[in-house]
Amino acid sequence: MDFDEELSQQPEEIGSDELLSDDNLRLPEDANPLVRLHAVRAWLKRREDETHVDMGKAALTIQELQSNAGSEPMRRRAYQEQMERLQSAQHAFQSAQESLATYEEAESMLEECVNHTTVGERLLVEYYLEIDNLIQNSLEESNQQQTPRIEALFEVQSRVEHVGATHEEE
């Protein structure tokens, strides 16, 4: 048995970032504030990575639909359906772009909080309040309509609540 076979037979280890970024993560009540902070960072990074994948899938769909558009003549109904799929894919790409920009903004806001606040219980509270302020401003700008930006901000806020809150035994 060679090294590659031996390596492939070992179970894959999950890194701490993957564990901390899990949506169902439950930290103990006495979890260190640094662990809570790292859980938010890891989750933001995972959401950015997933959004990049969503953007790539949408871009491939757009490319495929555009390349098929001129290859053969279509009936009007088929053409309309293809244009609707193209618009849907373009909308998905733009939404993913907006979400990605929001996650990146949230990540840089978190780092600003870390730089200006002592890492402790107060850090995630300050960050939560900044995200809440962004949500309120975004809701005002969009006339209370949900946008990919607002949805992403709500997800970030929910993550901070989930990781920052202590969970009692049920």
Coordinates of N, CA and C in Angstrom, one line a residue:
M1 N 0.9 -1.2 0.0 CA 0.0 0.0 0.0 C 0.9 1.2 0.0
D2 N 0.6 2.2 -0.9 CA 1.5 3.3 -1.0 C 0.8 4.5 -0.2
F3 N 1.6 5.6 -0.1 CA 1.2 6.7 0.8 C -0.2 7.3 0.3
D4 N -0.4 7.4 -1.0 CA -1.6 8.0 -1.5 C -2.8 7.2 -1.1
E5 N -2.7 5.8 -1.2 CA -3.8 5.0 -0.9 C -4.1 5.1 0.6
E6 N -3.0 5.1 1.4 CA -3.2 5.2 2.8 C -3.9 6.5 3.2
L7 N -3.5 7.6 2.6 CA -4.0 8.9 2.9 C -5.5 8.9 2.5
S8 N -5.9 8.3 1.3 CA -7.2 8.4 0.9 C -8.2 7.5 1.7
Q9 N -7.7 6.6 2.5 CA -8.5 5.7 3.3 C -8.8 6.4 4.7
Q10 N -8.0 7.4 5.0 CA -8.2 8.1 6.3 C -9.5 9.0 6.2
P11 N -10.2 9.1 7.3 CA -11.4 10.0 7.2 C -10.9 11.4 7.1
E12 N -11.7 12.2 6.4 CA -11.3 13.6 6.2 C -11.6 14.4 7.5
E13 N -10.6 15.1 7.9 CA -10.8 15.9 9.1 C -11.4 17.3 8.7
I14 N -12.2 17.7 9.7 CA -12.9 19.0 9.5 C -12.1 20.0 10.3
G15 N -11.8 21.2 9.6 CA -11.0 22.2 10.3 C -11.9 23.0 11.2
S16 N -11.2 23.8 12.1 CA -12.0 24.6 13.1 C -12.8 25.7 12.4
D17 N -12.3 26.2 11.3 CA -13.1 27.2 10.6 C -14.4 26.6 10.1
E18 N -14.4 25.4 9.6 CA -15.6 24.8 9.1 C -16.6 24.5 10.2
L19 N -16.0 24.1 11.3 CA -16.9 23.8 12.5 C -17.5 25.1 13.0
L20 N -16.7 26.1 13.1 CA -17.2 27.4 13.6 C -18.1 28.1 12.7
S21 N -18.1 27.8 11.4 CA -18.9 28.5 10.4 C -20.3 27.8 10.2
D22 N -20.4 26.6 10.9 CA -21.7 25.8 10.8 C -22.9 26.7 11.2
D23 N -23.9 26.6 10.4 CA -25.1 27.4 10.8 C -25.8 26.9 12.1
N24 N -25.5 25.6 12.5 CA -26.1 25.0 13.7 C -25.2 25.0 14.9
L25 N -24.1 25.8 14.8 CA -23.1 25.9 15.9 C -23.8 26.3 17.2
R26 N -23.5 25.6 18.2 CA -24.0 26.0 19.5 C -22.8 26.1 20.4
L27 N -22.4 27.3 20.8 CA -21.3 27.5 21.7 C -21.8 27.4 23.2
P28 N -20.9 26.9 24.0 CA -21.3 26.8 25.4 C -21.4 28.2 26.0
E29 N -22.2 28.3 27.1 CA -22.4 29.6 27.7 C -21.2 30.4 28.1
D30 N -20.1 29.6 28.5 CA -18.9 30.3 28.9 C -17.8 30.4 27.8
A31 N -18.3 30.3 26.5 CA -17.3 30.3 25.4 C -16.6 31.7 25.4
N32 N -15.3 31.6 25.1 CA -14.5 32.7 25.1 C -14.9 33.7 24.0
P33 N -14.9 35.0 24.3 CA -15.3 36.0 23.3 C -14.5 35.9 22.0
L34 N -13.2 35.4 22.1 CA -12.4 35.2 20.9 C -13.0 34.1 20.0
V35 N -13.5 33.1 20.6 CA -14.1 32.0 19.9 C -15.4 32.5 19.2
R36 N -16.2 33.3 19.9 CA -17.4 33.8 19.3 C -17.0 34.7 18.1
L37 N -16.0 35.6 18.3 CA -15.6 36.4 17.2 C -15.1 35.6 16.0
H38 N -14.3 34.5 16.3 CA -13.8 33.7 15.2 C -15.0 33.0 14.5
A39 N -16.0 32.6 15.2 CA -17.2 32.0 14.6 C -17.9 32.9 13.7
V40 N -18.0 34.2 14.0 CA -18.6 35.2 13.1 C -17.7 35.3 11.8
R41 N -16.4 35.5 12.1 CA -15.4 35.6 10.9 C -15.5 34.4 10.0
A42 N -15.5 33.2 10.6 CA -15.5 32.0 9.7 C -16.8 31.9 9.0
W43 N -17.9 32.3 9.6 CA -19.2 32.2 8.9 C -19.3 33.2 7.8
L44 N -18.8 34.5 8.0 CA -18.7 35.5 6.9 C -17.9 35.0 5.8
K45 N -16.7 34.3 6.0 CA -15.9 33.8 5.0 C -16.6 32.7 4.2
R46 N -17.3 31.8 4.9 CA -18.0 30.8 4.3 C -19.1 31.3 3.4
R47 N -19.8 32.3 3.9 CA -20.9 33.0 3.1 C -20.3 33.6 1.8
E48 N -19.2 34.3 2.0 CA -18.5 34.9 0.8 C -18.1 33.8 -0.2
D49 N -17.6 32.7 0.3 CA -17.2 31.6 -0.6 C -18.4 31.0 -1.3
E50 N -19.5 30.8 -0.6 CA -20.7 30.2 -1.2 C -21.3 31.2 -2.2
T51 N -21.2 32.5 -1.9 CA -21.8 33.5 -2.9 C -20.9 33.6 -4.1
H52 N -19.6 33.4 -4.0 CA -18.8 33.3 -5.2 C -19.2 32.1 -6.1
V53 N -19.5 31.0 -5.5 CA -20.0 29.8 -6.2 C -21.3 30.1 -6.9
D54 N -22.2 30.8 -6.2 CA -23.5 31.2 -6.8 C -23.3 32.1 -8.0
M55 N -22.4 33.0 -7.8 CA -22.1 33.9 -8.9 C -21.5 33.2 -10.1
G56 N -20.6 32.2 -9.9 CA -20.1 31.4 -10.9 C -21.1 30.6 -11.7
K57 N -22.0 30.0 -10.9 CA -23.1 29.2 -11.5 C -24.0 30.1 -12.4
A58 N -24.3 31.3 -11.9 CA -25.2 32.2 -12.7 C -24.4 32.7 -13.9
A59 N -23.1 32.9 -13.8 CA -22.4 33.4 -15.0 C -22.3 32.3 -16.0
L60 N -22.1 31.1 -15.6 CA -22.1 30.0 -16.6 C -23.4 29.8 -17.3
T61 N -24.5 30.0 -16.5 CA -25.8 29.9 -17.1 C -26.0 31.0 -18.1
I62 N -25.6 32.2 -17.8 CA -25.7 33.3 -18.7 C -24.9 33.1 -20.0
Q63 N -23.7 32.6 -19.8 CA -22.8 32.3 -20.9 C -23.5 31.2 -21.8
E64 N -24.0 30.2 -21.2 CA -24.6 29.1 -22.0 C -25.8 29.6 -22.7
L65 N -26.7 30.4 -22.1 CA -27.9 30.9 -22.7 C -27.5 31.9 -23.9
Q66 N -26.5 32.7 -23.7 CA -26.1 33.6 -24.7 C -25.5 32.9 -25.9
S67 N -24.8 31.8 -25.6 CA -24.1 31.1 -26.8 C -25.2 30.3 -27.5
N68 N -26.2 29.9 -26.9 CA -27.3 29.1 -27.5 C -28.3 30.1 -28.3
A69 N -28.3 31.3 -27.9 CA -29.3 32.3 -28.5 C -29.2 32.4 -30.0
G70 N -28.0 32.5 -30.5 CA -27.8 32.7 -31.9 C -27.5 31.5 -32.7
S71 N -27.5 30.3 -32.1 CA -27.0 29.1 -32.8 C -28.1 28.6 -33.8
E72 N -29.4 28.7 -33.5 CA -30.4 28.2 -34.4 C -31.6 29.1 -34.3
P73 N -32.4 29.2 -35.3 CA -33.6 30.0 -35.3 C -34.6 29.4 -34.3
M74 N -35.4 30.3 -33.6 CA -36.3 29.8 -32.6 C -37.7 30.4 -32.9
R75 N -38.7 29.7 -32.4 CA -40.0 30.3 -32.5 C -40.1 31.4 -31.4
R76 N -41.1 32.2 -31.6 CA -41.2 33.4 -30.7 C -41.4 32.9 -29.3
R77 N -42.2 31.9 -29.0 CA -42.4 31.4 -27.6 C -41.1 30.9 -27.0
A78 N -40.4 30.1 -27.8 CA -39.1 29.5 -27.3 C -38.1 30.6 -27.0
Y79 N -38.1 31.6 -27.9 CA -37.2 32.8 -27.7 C -37.5 33.5 -26.5
Q80 N -38.8 33.8 -26.2 CA -39.3 34.5 -25.0 C -38.9 33.7 -23.8
E81 N -39.1 32.4 -23.8 CA -38.7 31.6 -22.6 C -37.2 31.7 -22.4
Q82 N -36.4 31.6 -23.4 CA -35.0 31.7 -23.3 C -34.6 33.1 -22.7
M83 N -35.2 34.1 -23.2 CA -34.9 35.5 -22.7 C -35.3 35.6 -21.2
E84 N -36.4 35.0 -20.8 CA -36.8 35.0 -19.4 C -35.8 34.3 -18.6
R85 N -35.3 33.1 -19.0 CA -34.3 32.4 -18.3 C -33.0 33.2 -18.2
L86 N -32.6 33.9 -19.3 CA -31.5 34.8 -19.3 C -31.6 35.9 -18.3
Q87 N -32.8 36.6 -18.3 CA -33.0 37.6 -17.3 C -33.0 37.1 -15.9
S88 N -33.5 36.0 -15.7 CA -33.5 35.3 -14.3 C -32.1 35.1 -13.9
A89 N -31.3 34.5 -14.8 CA -29.9 34.3 -14.5 C -29.1 35.6 -14.2
Q90 N -29.4 36.6 -15.0 CA -28.7 37.9 -14.8 C -29.1 38.5 -13.5
H91 N -30.4 38.3 -13.1 CA -30.9 38.8 -11.8 C -30.2 38.1 -10.7
A92 N -30.1 36.7 -10.8 CA -29.4 35.9 -9.8 C -27.9 36.3 -9.6
F93 N -27.3 36.6 -10.8 CA -25.9 37.1 -10.7 C -25.8 38.4 -10.0
Q94 N -26.6 39.4 -10.3 CA -26.6 40.7 -9.7 C -26.9 40.6 -8.2
S95 N -27.9 39.8 -7.9 CA -28.2 39.6 -6.4 C -27.1 39.0 -5.7
A96 N -26.4 38.0 -6.3 CA -25.2 37.4 -5.6 C -24.1 38.4 -5.5
Q97 N -23.9 39.3 -6.5 CA -22.9 40.3 -6.4 C -23.2 41.3 -5.3
E98 N -24.5 41.7 -5.2 CA -24.9 42.6 -4.1 C -24.7 41.9 -2.7
S99 N -25.0 40.7 -2.6 CA -24.8 39.9 -1.4 C -23.4 39.8 -1.0
L100 N -22.5 39.5 -2.0 CA -21.1 39.4 -1.8 C -20.5 40.7 -1.3
A101 N -20.9 41.8 -1.9 CA -20.4 43.1 -1.5 C -20.8 43.4 -0.1
T102 N -22.0 43.0 0.3 CA -22.5 43.2 1.7 C -21.8 42.4 2.7
Y103 N -21.5 41.1 2.3 CA -20.7 40.3 3.2 C -19.3 40.8 3.4
E104 N -18.7 41.3 2.3 CA -17.4 41.9 2.4 C -17.4 43.2 3.3
E105 N -18.4 44.0 3.1 CA -18.6 45.2 3.9 C -18.8 44.8 5.4
A106 N -19.6 43.8 5.6 CA -19.8 43.4 7.0 C -18.5 42.8 7.6
E107 N -17.7 42.2 6.8 CA -16.4 41.7 7.3 C -15.5 42.8 7.7
S108 N -15.4 43.8 6.8 CA -14.5 45.0 7.1 C -15.1 45.8 8.3
M109 N -16.4 45.8 8.5 CA -17.0 46.5 9.7 C -16.6 45.7 10.9
L110 N -16.6 44.4 10.8 CA -16.2 43.6 12.0 C -14.7 43.9 12.4
E111 N -13.9 43.9 11.4 CA -12.5 44.2 11.6 C -12.3 45.6 12.2
E112 N -13.1 46.6 11.8 CA -13.0 47.9 12.4 C -13.4 47.9 13.8
C113 N -14.5 47.1 14.1 CA -14.9 46.9 15.5 C -13.8 46.3 16.4
V114 N -13.1 45.3 15.8 CA -12.0 44.6 16.5 C -10.9 45.7 16.8
N115 N -10.6 46.5 15.8 CA -9.6 47.5 16.0 C -9.9 48.6 17.0
H116 N -11.2 48.9 17.1 CA -11.6 50.0 18.0 C -12.2 49.6 19.3
T117 N -12.4 48.3 19.5 CA -13.1 47.8 20.7 C -12.3 46.7 21.3
T118 N -12.2 46.7 22.6 CA -11.4 45.6 23.2 C -12.2 44.3 23.0
V119 N -11.5 43.2 22.6 CA -12.2 42.0 22.4 C -12.7 41.5 23.7
G120 N -14.0 41.4 23.7 CA -14.7 41.0 24.9 C -16.2 40.9 24.6
E121 N -17.0 40.7 25.6 CA -18.5 40.6 25.4 C -19.0 41.8 24.7
R122 N -18.5 42.9 24.8 CA -19.0 44.2 24.2 C -18.8 44.2 22.7
L123 N -17.8 43.6 22.2 CA -17.4 43.6 20.8 C -18.5 43.2 19.9
L124 N -19.1 42.1 20.1 CA -20.2 41.6 19.2 C -21.5 42.4 19.4
V125 N -21.7 43.0 20.6 CA -22.8 43.9 20.8 C -22.6 45.2 20.0
E126 N -21.4 45.7 20.0 CA -21.2 46.9 19.2 C -21.4 46.6 17.7
Y127 N -20.9 45.5 17.3 CA -21.0 45.1 15.9 C -22.4 44.9 15.5
Y128 N -23.2 44.2 16.4 CA -24.6 44.0 16.1 C -25.3 45.3 15.9
L129 N -25.0 46.3 16.8 CA -25.7 47.6 16.7 C -25.3 48.3 15.4
E130 N -24.0 48.2 14.9 CA -23.6 48.8 13.7 C -24.4 48.1 12.5
I131 N -24.5 46.8 12.5 CA -25.3 46.1 11.5 C -26.7 46.5 11.5
D132 N -27.3 46.7 12.7 CA -28.7 47.1 12.9 C -28.9 48.5 12.3
N133 N -27.9 49.4 12.5 CA -28.0 50.7 11.9 C -27.9 50.7 10.4
L134 N -27.1 49.8 9.9 CA -27.0 49.6 8.4 C -28.3 49.1 7.8
I135 N -28.9 48.2 8.6 CA -30.2 47.6 8.1 C -31.3 48.8 8.1
Q136 N -31.3 49.6 9.1 CA -32.3 50.6 9.2 C -32.1 51.6 8.0
N137 N -30.9 52.0 7.8 CA -30.5 52.9 6.7 C -30.9 52.3 5.3
S138 N -30.6 51.1 5.2 CA -30.9 50.4 3.9 C -32.4 50.3 3.7
L139 N -33.1 50.0 4.7 CA -34.6 49.9 4.6 C -35.2 51.3 4.2
E140 N -34.6 52.3 4.8 CA -35.1 53.7 4.4 C -34.8 54.0 3.0
E141 N -33.6 53.6 2.5 CA -33.2 53.9 1.1 C -34.0 53.1 0.1
S142 N -34.4 51.9 0.5 CA -35.2 51.0 -0.4 C -36.7 51.1 -0.2
N143 N -37.1 52.1 0.6 CA -38.6 52.2 0.9 C -39.2 51.0 1.5
Q144 N -38.5 50.4 2.4 CA -38.9 49.2 3.2 C -39.0 47.9 2.3
Q145 N -38.4 47.9 1.2 CA -38.5 46.7 0.3 C -37.2 45.9 0.6
Q146 N -37.4 44.6 0.6 CA -36.3 43.7 0.7 C -35.4 43.7 -0.5
T147 N -34.1 43.8 -0.3 CA -33.1 43.7 -1.3 C -32.1 42.6 -0.9
P148 N -31.3 42.2 -1.9 CA -30.3 41.2 -1.5 C -29.3 41.8 -0.4
R149 N -29.1 43.1 -0.4 CA -28.2 43.7 0.6 C -28.9 43.6 2.0
I150 N -30.2 43.9 2.0 CA -30.9 43.8 3.3 C -31.0 42.4 3.8
E151 N -31.3 41.5 2.9 CA -31.3 40.1 3.3 C -30.0 39.6 3.8
A152 N -28.9 40.0 3.2 CA -27.6 39.6 3.7 C -27.3 40.2 5.0
L153 N -27.7 41.5 5.2 CA -27.5 42.1 6.5 C -28.3 41.4 7.6
F154 N -29.5 41.0 7.3 CA -30.3 40.3 8.3 C -29.6 39.0 8.6
E155 N -29.0 38.3 7.6 CA -28.3 37.0 7.9 C -27.2 37.2 8.8
V156 N -26.4 38.3 8.6 CA -25.2 38.6 9.4 C -25.7 38.9 10.8
Q157 N -26.8 39.7 10.9 CA -27.3 40.1 12.3 C -27.8 38.8 13.0
S158 N -28.4 37.9 12.3 CA -28.9 36.7 12.9 C -27.7 35.8 13.4
R159 N -26.7 35.8 12.6 CA -25.5 35.0 13.0 C -24.9 35.6 14.2
V160 N -24.8 36.9 14.3 CA -24.2 37.5 15.5 C -25.1 37.2 16.7
E161 N -26.4 37.3 16.5 CA -27.3 36.9 17.6 C -27.1 35.4 18.1
H162 N -27.0 34.6 17.1 CA -26.8 33.1 17.3 C -25.5 32.8 18.1
V163 N -24.5 33.4 17.6 CA -23.1 33.1 18.2 C -22.9 33.9 19.4
G164 N -23.4 35.1 19.5 CA -23.2 35.9 20.7 C -24.1 35.6 21.9
A165 N -25.2 35.0 21.6 CA -26.1 34.6 22.7 C -25.7 33.4 23.4
T166 N -25.9 33.3 24.7 CA -25.6 32.1 25.4 C -26.8 31.2 25.4
H167 N -26.6 29.9 25.2 CA -27.7 29.0 25.1 C -27.7 28.1 26.4
E168 N -28.9 28.2 27.0 CA -29.0 27.3 28.2 C -29.4 25.9 27.8
E169 N -29.1 25.0 28.7 CA -29.5 23.6 28.4 C -31.0 23.5 28.3
E170 N -31.4 22.7 27.3 CA -32.9 22.6 27.0 C -33.3 21.3 27.6

